[in-house]
């Protein structure tokens, strides 16, 4: 980015952080290890500063997500394969039963997302 931005150019990025969906991934995938665990605000800000960017604004957010049906959870786990590697209903049936217990007790299955934003300026 530094190479293509004009002097004092602004670079804005909003990212899905490496802790995204960690609770649910740990619930459904035994021995889950996230691929991008270190992808977070602090590390990305440091990298931008090393590349001669001034951080103007940076913030991180961990919104919650609720699944009200087990079918919605299954669909989500199948679509987001990088957070649920090798997930199938048959392979992860016991984990789904545990998730369903949570849904029956609370009315939903809880998950947390991870987002961060950085606004930076190219130092000249």
Short mmCIF file of C-alpha atoms in Angstrom, two decimals:
data_model
loop_
_atom_site.label_atom_id
_atom_site.label_comp_id
_atom_site.label_asym_id
_atom_site.label_seq_id
_atom_site.Cartn_x
_atom_site.Cartn_y
_atom_site.Cartn_z
CA UNK A 1 0.00 0.00 0.00
CA UNK A 2 2.81 2.38 0.83
CA UNK A 3 4.18 2.18 -2.71
CA UNK A 4 0.90 3.09 -4.43
CA UNK A 5 -0.47 5.75 -2.06
CA UNK A 6 0.25 9.43 -2.65
CA UNK A 7 2.12 11.34 0.09
CA UNK A 8 -0.21 11.65 3.12
CA UNK A 9 -2.60 9.18 1.46
CA UNK A 10 -5.10 7.44 3.73
CA UNK A 11 -5.43 3.67 3.99
CA UNK A 12 -8.56 2.29 5.69
CA UNK A 13 -9.06 -1.38 6.42
CA UNK A 14 -11.72 -3.31 8.30
CA UNK A 15 -10.78 -6.90 9.04
CA UNK A 16 -12.19 -10.09 10.45
CA UNK A 17 -9.81 -10.92 13.29
CA UNK A 18 -8.15 -14.19 14.11
CA UNK A 19 -10.36 -14.82 17.15
CA UNK A 20 -13.52 -14.77 15.04
CA UNK A 21 -15.86 -17.61 15.95
CA UNK A 22 -13.36 -19.15 18.34
CA UNK A 23 -15.97 -20.23 20.91
CA UNK A 24 -18.06 -22.05 18.33
CA UNK A 25 -15.06 -23.56 16.54
CA UNK A 26 -13.80 -24.95 19.85
CA UNK A 27 -17.28 -26.29 20.59
CA UNK A 28 -17.70 -28.10 17.27
CA UNK A 29 -14.16 -29.09 16.23
CA UNK A 30 -12.13 -31.12 18.73
CA UNK A 31 -8.58 -29.76 19.13
CA UNK A 32 -9.33 -26.77 16.93
CA UNK A 33 -6.33 -24.59 16.06
CA UNK A 34 -7.18 -21.36 14.24
CA UNK A 35 -5.19 -20.60 11.07
CA UNK A 36 -5.04 -16.85 11.63
CA UNK A 37 -4.89 -16.59 15.41
CA UNK A 38 -2.35 -13.73 15.35
CA UNK A 39 -4.43 -11.63 12.94
CA UNK A 40 -5.47 -8.88 15.33
CA UNK A 41 -5.44 -5.13 15.77
CA UNK A 42 -2.16 -4.87 17.67
CA UNK A 43 -0.12 -6.99 15.25
CA UNK A 44 -1.59 -5.38 12.15
CA UNK A 45 -1.04 -1.86 13.54
CA UNK A 46 2.59 -2.69 14.29
CA UNK A 47 3.11 -4.03 10.77
CA UNK A 48 1.62 -0.88 9.24
CA UNK A 49 3.88 1.30 11.41
CA UNK A 50 6.92 -0.70 10.25
CA UNK A 51 5.79 0.06 6.69
CA UNK A 52 5.84 3.81 7.48
CA UNK A 53 2.16 4.38 8.16
CA UNK A 54 0.89 6.60 10.96
CA UNK A 55 -2.09 5.10 12.79
CA UNK A 56 -4.85 7.72 12.93
CA UNK A 57 -7.61 5.52 14.35
CA UNK A 58 -7.75 1.90 15.46
CA UNK A 59 -10.46 -0.03 17.21
CA UNK A 60 -11.44 -3.62 17.88
CA UNK A 61 -14.87 -5.09 18.48
CA UNK A 62 -16.16 -8.49 19.61
CA UNK A 63 -19.88 -8.62 18.79
CA UNK A 64 -21.90 -11.64 19.77
CA UNK A 65 -23.82 -13.88 17.45
CA UNK A 66 -26.71 -16.16 18.34
CA UNK A 67 -28.00 -19.24 16.55
CA UNK A 68 -31.63 -20.01 17.30
CA UNK A 69 -31.78 -23.31 15.39
CA UNK A 70 -29.31 -26.17 15.02
CA UNK A 71 -29.93 -26.08 11.26
CA UNK A 72 -28.66 -22.49 11.09
CA UNK A 73 -25.56 -23.52 13.03
CA UNK A 74 -24.93 -26.46 10.68
CA UNK A 75 -25.30 -24.25 7.62
CA UNK A 76 -22.89 -21.68 9.09
CA UNK A 77 -20.29 -24.32 9.96
CA UNK A 78 -20.44 -25.79 6.46
CA UNK A 79 -20.10 -22.43 4.73
CA UNK A 80 -17.22 -21.07 6.82
CA UNK A 81 -14.88 -24.00 6.30
CA UNK A 82 -11.73 -22.20 7.50
CA UNK A 83 -13.26 -21.84 10.97
CA UNK A 84 -14.73 -25.36 11.00
CA UNK A 85 -12.24 -27.57 9.14
CA UNK A 86 -13.57 -30.99 8.13
CA UNK A 87 -16.94 -30.30 9.74
CA UNK A 88 -19.75 -32.69 8.82
CA UNK A 89 -22.91 -33.57 10.67
CA UNK A 90 -21.89 -37.21 10.94
CA UNK A 91 -18.31 -36.51 12.07
CA UNK A 92 -19.36 -33.88 14.60
CA UNK A 93 -22.66 -35.33 15.73
CA UNK A 94 -21.72 -35.50 19.44
CA UNK A 95 -20.58 -31.87 19.39
CA UNK A 96 -23.85 -30.87 17.73
CA UNK A 97 -25.78 -32.66 20.48
CA UNK A 98 -23.87 -30.60 23.08
CA UNK A 99 -24.61 -27.42 21.12
CA UNK A 100 -28.28 -28.38 21.00
CA UNK A 101 -28.26 -28.76 24.81
CA UNK A 102 -27.05 -25.16 25.05
CA UNK A 103 -29.77 -24.04 22.63
CA UNK A 104 -32.47 -25.80 24.63
CA UNK A 105 -31.21 -24.37 27.92
CA UNK A 106 -30.67 -20.76 26.77
CA UNK A 107 -32.80 -20.50 23.65
CA UNK A 108 -29.74 -19.96 21.45
CA UNK A 109 -26.16 -21.06 20.82
CA UNK A 110 -23.72 -18.23 21.52
CA UNK A 111 -20.73 -17.28 19.41
CA UNK A 112 -18.41 -14.27 19.35
CA UNK A 113 -17.06 -12.51 16.32
CA UNK A 114 -13.88 -10.47 16.02
CA UNK A 115 -13.56 -7.30 13.96
CA UNK A 116 -11.04 -4.50 13.82
CA UNK A 117 -10.58 -1.29 11.88
CA UNK A 118 -7.49 0.77 11.19
CA UNK A 119 -7.27 4.16 9.55
CA UNK A 120 -3.69 5.09 8.70
CA UNK A 121 -1.78 7.74 6.78
CA UNK A 122 1.27 7.24 4.62
CA UNK A 123 4.19 9.00 6.24
CA UNK A 124 6.29 10.94 3.79
#
